[in-house]
GROMACS .gro file of C-alpha atoms in nm:
model
  253
    1MET     CA    1  12.082  11.913   9.005
    2THR     CA    2  11.934  11.954   9.352
    3ALA     CA    3  11.852  11.622   9.523
    4LEU     CA    4  11.485  11.521   9.537
    5LEU     CA    5  11.518  11.396   9.893
    6LYS     CA    6  11.788  11.514  10.138
    7ILE     CA    7  11.797  11.377  10.490
    8GLU     CA    8  12.062  11.519  10.728
    9ASP     CA    9  12.137  11.374  11.069
   10LEU     CA   10  11.783  11.255  11.139
   11ARG     CA   11  11.701  11.128  11.486
   12VAL     CA   12  11.368  10.969  11.566
   13ALA     CA   13  11.211  10.819  11.872
   14ILE     CA   14  10.897  10.638  11.968
   15ASP     CA   15  10.770  10.619  12.325
   16GLY     CA   16  11.104  10.766  12.433
   17ASN     CA   17  11.306  10.505  12.263
   18GLU     CA   18  11.538  10.635  11.989
   19ILE     CA   19  11.528  10.428  11.679
   20VAL     CA   20  11.687  10.637  11.408
   21LYS     CA   21  12.013  10.769  11.536
   22GLY     CA   22  12.166  11.032  11.304
   23LEU     CA   23  12.078  10.906  10.958
   24SER     CA   24  12.184  11.094  10.648
   25LEU     CA   25  12.077  11.005  10.295
   26GLU     CA   26  12.048  11.183   9.959
   27ILE     CA   27  11.835  11.065   9.670
   28GLY     CA   28  11.857  11.226   9.329
   29PHE     CA   29  11.609  11.233   9.048
   30GLY     CA   30  11.586  10.907   8.855
   31GLU     CA   31  11.773  10.706   9.120
   32LYS     CA   32  11.673  10.375   9.274
   33HIS     CA   33  11.805  10.329   9.632
   34ALA     CA   34  11.767  10.022   9.848
   35ILE     CA   35  11.809  10.023  10.228
   36MET     CA   36  11.888   9.682  10.382
   37GLY     CA   37  11.933   9.578  10.731
   38PRO     CA   38  11.826   9.318  11.000
   39ASN     CA   39  11.509   9.338  11.195
   40GLY     CA   40  11.498   9.630  11.437
   41SER     CA   41  11.749   9.843  11.251
   42GLY     CA   42  11.504  10.127  11.189
   43LYS     CA   43  11.424  10.080  10.821
   44SER     CA   44  11.046  10.080  10.852
   45THR     CA   45  11.059  10.352  11.108
   46LEU     CA   46  11.237  10.576  10.847
   47SER     CA   47  10.965  10.515  10.589
   48LYS     CA   48  10.686  10.591  10.841
   49VAL     CA   49  10.856  10.910  10.952
   50LEU     CA   50  10.899  11.031  10.592
   51ALA     CA   51  10.526  10.964  10.537
   52GLY     CA   52  10.433  11.160  10.849
   53HIS     CA   53  10.324  10.884  11.088
   54PRO     CA   54  10.203  11.070  11.410
   55ASP     CA   55  10.344  10.817  11.658
   56TYR     CA   56  10.704  10.904  11.585
   57GLU     CA   57  10.885  11.203  11.738
   58VAL     CA   58  11.160  11.373  11.537
   59LEU     CA   59  11.430  11.464  11.780
   60ASP     CA   60  11.671  11.634  11.549
   61GLY     CA   61  11.786  11.664  11.193
   62SER     CA   62  11.622  11.786  10.864
   63VAL     CA   63  11.445  11.639  10.564
   64GLN     CA   64  11.418  11.835  10.238
   65PHE     CA   65  11.184  11.699   9.967
   66ALA     CA   66  11.141  11.865   9.629
   67GLY     CA   67  11.273  12.182   9.772
   68VAL     CA   68  11.049  12.206  10.086
   69ASN     CA   69  11.083  12.112  10.454
   70LEU     CA   70  10.909  11.776  10.454
   71LEU     CA   71  10.882  11.781  10.834
   72GLU     CA   72  10.666  12.084  10.834
   73LEU     CA   73  10.394  11.915  10.617
   74ASP     CA   74  10.116  11.704  10.730
   75THR     CA   75  10.068  11.360  10.593
   76ALA     CA   76   9.814  11.464  10.321
   77ASP     CA   77  10.046  11.748  10.204
   78ARG     CA   78  10.344  11.516  10.181
   79SER     CA   79  10.134  11.303   9.948
   80LEU     CA   80  10.027  11.599   9.742
   81ALA     CA   81  10.388  11.711   9.718
   82GLY     CA   82  10.465  11.370   9.547
   83LEU     CA   83  10.559  11.120   9.813
   84PHE     CA   84  10.411  10.775   9.809
   85LEU     CA   85  10.445  10.503  10.065
   86GLY     CA   86  10.367  10.132   9.976
   87PHE     CA   87  10.284   9.950  10.293
   88GLN     CA   88  10.436   9.627  10.414
   89TYR     CA   89  10.084   9.525  10.526
   90PRO     CA   90   9.836   9.722  10.309
   91PRO     CA   91   9.514   9.786  10.509
   92GLU     CA   92   9.174   9.667  10.414
   93VAL     CA   93   8.897   9.929  10.373
   94PRO     CA   94   8.562   9.746  10.355
   95GLY     CA   95   8.281   9.942  10.192
   96VAL     CA   96   8.500  10.169   9.984
   97ASN     CA   97   8.511  10.074   9.618
   98ASN     CA   98   8.869  10.043   9.500
   99ALA     CA   99   8.811  10.227   9.172
  100ASP     CA  100   8.618  10.507   9.343
  101PHE     CA  101   8.901  10.540   9.596
  102LEU     CA  102   9.160  10.568   9.320
  103ARG     CA  103   8.956  10.828   9.124
  104GLN     CA  104   8.907  11.040   9.434
  105ALA     CA  105   9.272  11.027   9.536
  106LEU     CA  106   9.383  11.115   9.179
  107ASN     CA  107   9.138  11.406   9.152
  108ILE     CA  108   9.244  11.551   9.487
  109ARG     CA  109   9.597  11.544   9.350
  110ARG     CA  110   9.499  11.695   9.024
  111LYS     CA  111   9.301  11.970   9.200
  112ALA     CA  112   9.610  12.058   9.405
  113GLN     CA  113   9.805  12.081   9.070
  114LYS     CA  114   9.532  12.306   8.924
  115LEU     CA  115   9.442  12.045   8.667
  116GLU     CA  116   9.094  11.951   8.558
  117GLU     CA  117   8.940  11.658   8.752
  118LEU     CA  118   8.858  11.335   8.562
  119ASP     CA  119   8.495  11.228   8.532
  120PRO     CA  120   8.413  10.865   8.596
  121LEU     CA  121   8.424  10.771   8.226
  122ASP     CA  122   8.767  10.937   8.160
  123PHE     CA  123   8.899  10.780   8.482
  124ASN     CA  124   8.773  10.436   8.380
  125ASP     CA  125   8.968  10.472   8.053
  126LEU     CA  126   9.279  10.559   8.256
  127LEU     CA  127   9.225  10.272   8.496
  128GLU     CA  128   9.187  10.017   8.214
  129LYS     CA  129   9.506  10.146   8.054
  130LYS     CA  130   9.705  10.118   8.382
  131LEU     CA  131   9.561   9.769   8.452
  132ALA     CA  132   9.671   9.655   8.107
  133GLU     CA  133  10.018   9.794   8.148
  134LEU     CA  134  10.059   9.615   8.482
  135ASP     CA  135   9.905   9.283   8.350
  136LEU     CA  136   9.626   9.319   8.605
  137HIS     CA  137   9.323   9.168   8.438
  138ASN     CA  138   9.118   9.071   8.745
  139ASP     CA  139   8.804   9.269   8.803
  140ILE     CA  140   8.865   9.280   9.174
  141TYR     CA  141   9.068   9.597   9.126
  142GLN     CA  142   8.757   9.776   8.980
  143GLU     CA  143   8.464   9.613   9.153
  144ARG     CA  144   8.558   9.524   9.509
  145SER     CA  145   8.643   9.733   9.820
  146VAL     CA  146   8.993   9.848   9.878
  147ASN     CA  147   9.202   9.533   9.951
  148ASP     CA  148   8.888   9.366  10.111
  149GLY     CA  149   8.935   8.999  10.081
  150PHE     CA  150   9.248   9.037   9.872
  151SER     CA  151   9.532   8.791   9.897
  152GLY     CA  152   9.871   8.917  10.011
  153GLY     CA  153   9.994   8.931   9.653
  154GLU     CA  154   9.673   9.106   9.527
  155LYS     CA  155   9.720   9.372   9.802
  156LYS     CA  156  10.071   9.436   9.695
  157ARG     CA  157   9.971   9.462   9.330
  158ASN     CA  158   9.704   9.710   9.428
  159GLU     CA  159   9.973   9.920   9.592
  160ILE     CA  160  10.159   9.930   9.259
  161LEU     CA  161   9.830  10.018   9.079
  162GLN     CA  162   9.787  10.311   9.316
  163MET     CA  163  10.132  10.417   9.243
  164ALA     CA  164  10.082  10.401   8.865
  165ILE     CA  165   9.766  10.604   8.890
  166LEU     CA  166   9.895  10.880   9.119
  167GLU     CA  167  10.246  10.915   8.954
  168PRO     CA  168  10.433  11.047   9.262
  169LYS     CA  169  10.787  11.187   9.252
  170LEU     CA  170  10.925  10.956   9.526
  171VAL     CA  171  10.803  10.608   9.591
  172ILE     CA  172  10.892  10.436   9.919
  173LEU     CA  173  10.827  10.060   9.916
  174ASP     CA  174  10.847   9.905  10.256
  175GLU     CA  175  10.924   9.534  10.210
  176ILE     CA  176  10.705   9.513   9.906
  177ASP     CA  177  10.847   9.161   9.848
  178SER     CA  178  10.736   9.014  10.182
  179GLY     CA  179  10.487   8.725  10.132
  180LEU     CA  180  10.522   8.724   9.753
  181ASP     CA  181  10.582   8.412   9.558
  182ILE     CA  182  10.807   8.432   9.249
  183ASP     CA  183  10.529   8.499   8.995
  184ALA     CA  184  10.380   8.771   9.216
  185LEU     CA  185  10.724   8.922   9.271
  186ARG     CA  186  10.796   8.931   8.896
  187LEU     CA  187  10.466   9.105   8.831
  188VAL     CA  188  10.510   9.367   9.097
  189SER     CA  189  10.875   9.424   9.000
  190LYS     CA  190  10.755   9.482   8.634
  191GLY     CA  191  10.524   9.751   8.746
  192VAL     CA  192  10.784   9.916   8.967
  193ASN     CA  193  11.045   9.917   8.684
  194ALA     CA  194  10.805  10.062   8.441
  195PHE     CA  195  10.721  10.339   8.672
  196ALA     CA  196  11.085  10.405   8.769
  197SER     CA  197  11.198  10.428   8.411
  198ASN     CA  198  11.092  10.795   8.410
  199PRO     CA  199  11.400  11.003   8.498
  200ASP     CA  200  11.185  11.247   8.700
  201ARG     CA  201  11.092  10.980   8.951
  202SER     CA  202  11.285  10.813   9.228
  203LEU     CA  203  11.252  10.505   9.428
  204LEU     CA  204  11.344  10.396   9.786
  205LEU     CA  205  11.325  10.028   9.849
  206ILE     CA  206  11.328   9.885  10.209
  207THR     CA  207  11.404   9.513  10.223
  208HIS     CA  208  11.578   9.237  10.414
  209TYR     CA  209  11.675   9.031  10.114
  210GLN     CA  210  11.875   9.057   9.799
  211ARG     CA  211  11.608   8.861   9.614
  212LEU     CA  212  11.403   9.171   9.536
  213LEU     CA  213  11.707   9.343   9.390
  214GLU     CA  214  11.744   9.072   9.128
  215TYR     CA  215  11.429   9.218   8.976
  216ILE     CA  216  11.453   9.584   9.062
  217ILE     CA  217  11.816   9.688   9.003
  218PRO     CA  218  11.921   9.960   9.245
  219THR     CA  219  12.158  10.240   9.158
  220HIS     CA  220  12.255  10.267   9.530
  221VAL     CA  221  12.241  10.025   9.821
  222HIS     CA  222  12.274  10.124  10.186
  223VAL     CA  223  12.319   9.902  10.498
  224MET     CA  224  12.132  10.019  10.802
  225ILE     CA  225  12.240   9.897  11.144
  226GLU     CA  226  12.095  10.024  11.476
  227GLY     CA  227  11.945  10.340  11.327
  228LYS     CA  228  12.233  10.456  11.108
  229ILE     CA  229  12.357  10.391  10.755
  230VAL     CA  230  12.688  10.214  10.805
  231LYS     CA  231  12.790  10.140  10.446
  232SER     CA  232  12.681  10.246  10.096
  233GLY     CA  233  12.763  10.104   9.752
  234GLY     CA  234  12.613   9.964   9.438
  235LYS     CA  235  12.426   9.640   9.365
  236GLU     CA  236  12.741   9.446   9.449
  237LEU     CA  237  12.695   9.543   9.821
  238ALA     CA  238  12.357   9.359   9.822
  239GLU     CA  239  12.520   9.061   9.667
  240ASP     CA  240  12.791   9.066   9.936
  241LEU     CA  241  12.518   9.083  10.205
  242GLU     CA  242  12.356   8.770  10.055
  243ILE     CA  243  12.689   8.578  10.096
  244ASN     CA  244  12.827   8.732  10.422
  245GLY     CA  245  12.520   8.862  10.603
  246TYR     CA  246  12.503   9.156  10.846
  247GLU     CA  247  12.747   9.014  11.104
  248GLN     CA  248  13.035   9.161  10.915
  249PHE     CA  249  12.920   9.505  11.038
  250ALA     CA  250  12.908   9.405  11.405
  251GLY     CA  251  13.107   9.672  11.606
  252VAL     CA  252  13.096   9.927  11.327
  253LEU     CA  253  12.901  10.171  11.534
   0.00000   0.00000   0.00000
């Protein structure tokens, strides 16, 4: 089967400084990949480039997503094609009701798929169902503005709610575990695992620590150092990193 995401020799710079330096990666349908690496290795840059952040310049390479050239699509069209980025620091949007935001985002996607839009009552039924599935029983996700006044954990859980509502093909989670206590991490991980159980969906986790991968078991783990993937393996690679750290890859490049 053709890969859902195929990156070949990607090189990316910002302000003339090359950050991603010839990265290649292939993600198949139903796979869960984790990219691990120290600060400054280019992990978050990769996620932003895939999502279409305008500050980054693609110098070379190609990215195919769901059979199309991802780099030729603007940010909105990448989302409509089925790509979802969960932010490390989700933004607050005062004045925009969270439930209304979710309904509008879903209906834009449904319209692009030539599906009938959901009216407020039908969407409310869907939202209630997703909230129950994710064990999110707090009314803040229906009544308050997007992330406005949310705690760090509540913001991350709202990212997972957005993911569950929109049902993208590929979810990129950029350090979704940062700032979460154990209870919040378990709740977020439960939602991610339920979503990723569908074999038509894939997951790319970006993290510093092996802790997250105790809850979301990856099928593939990659070590990223100085803008390149220097080693790939299974979950045992993350366990090795927990014990031996990243210094073992010093001088690999």
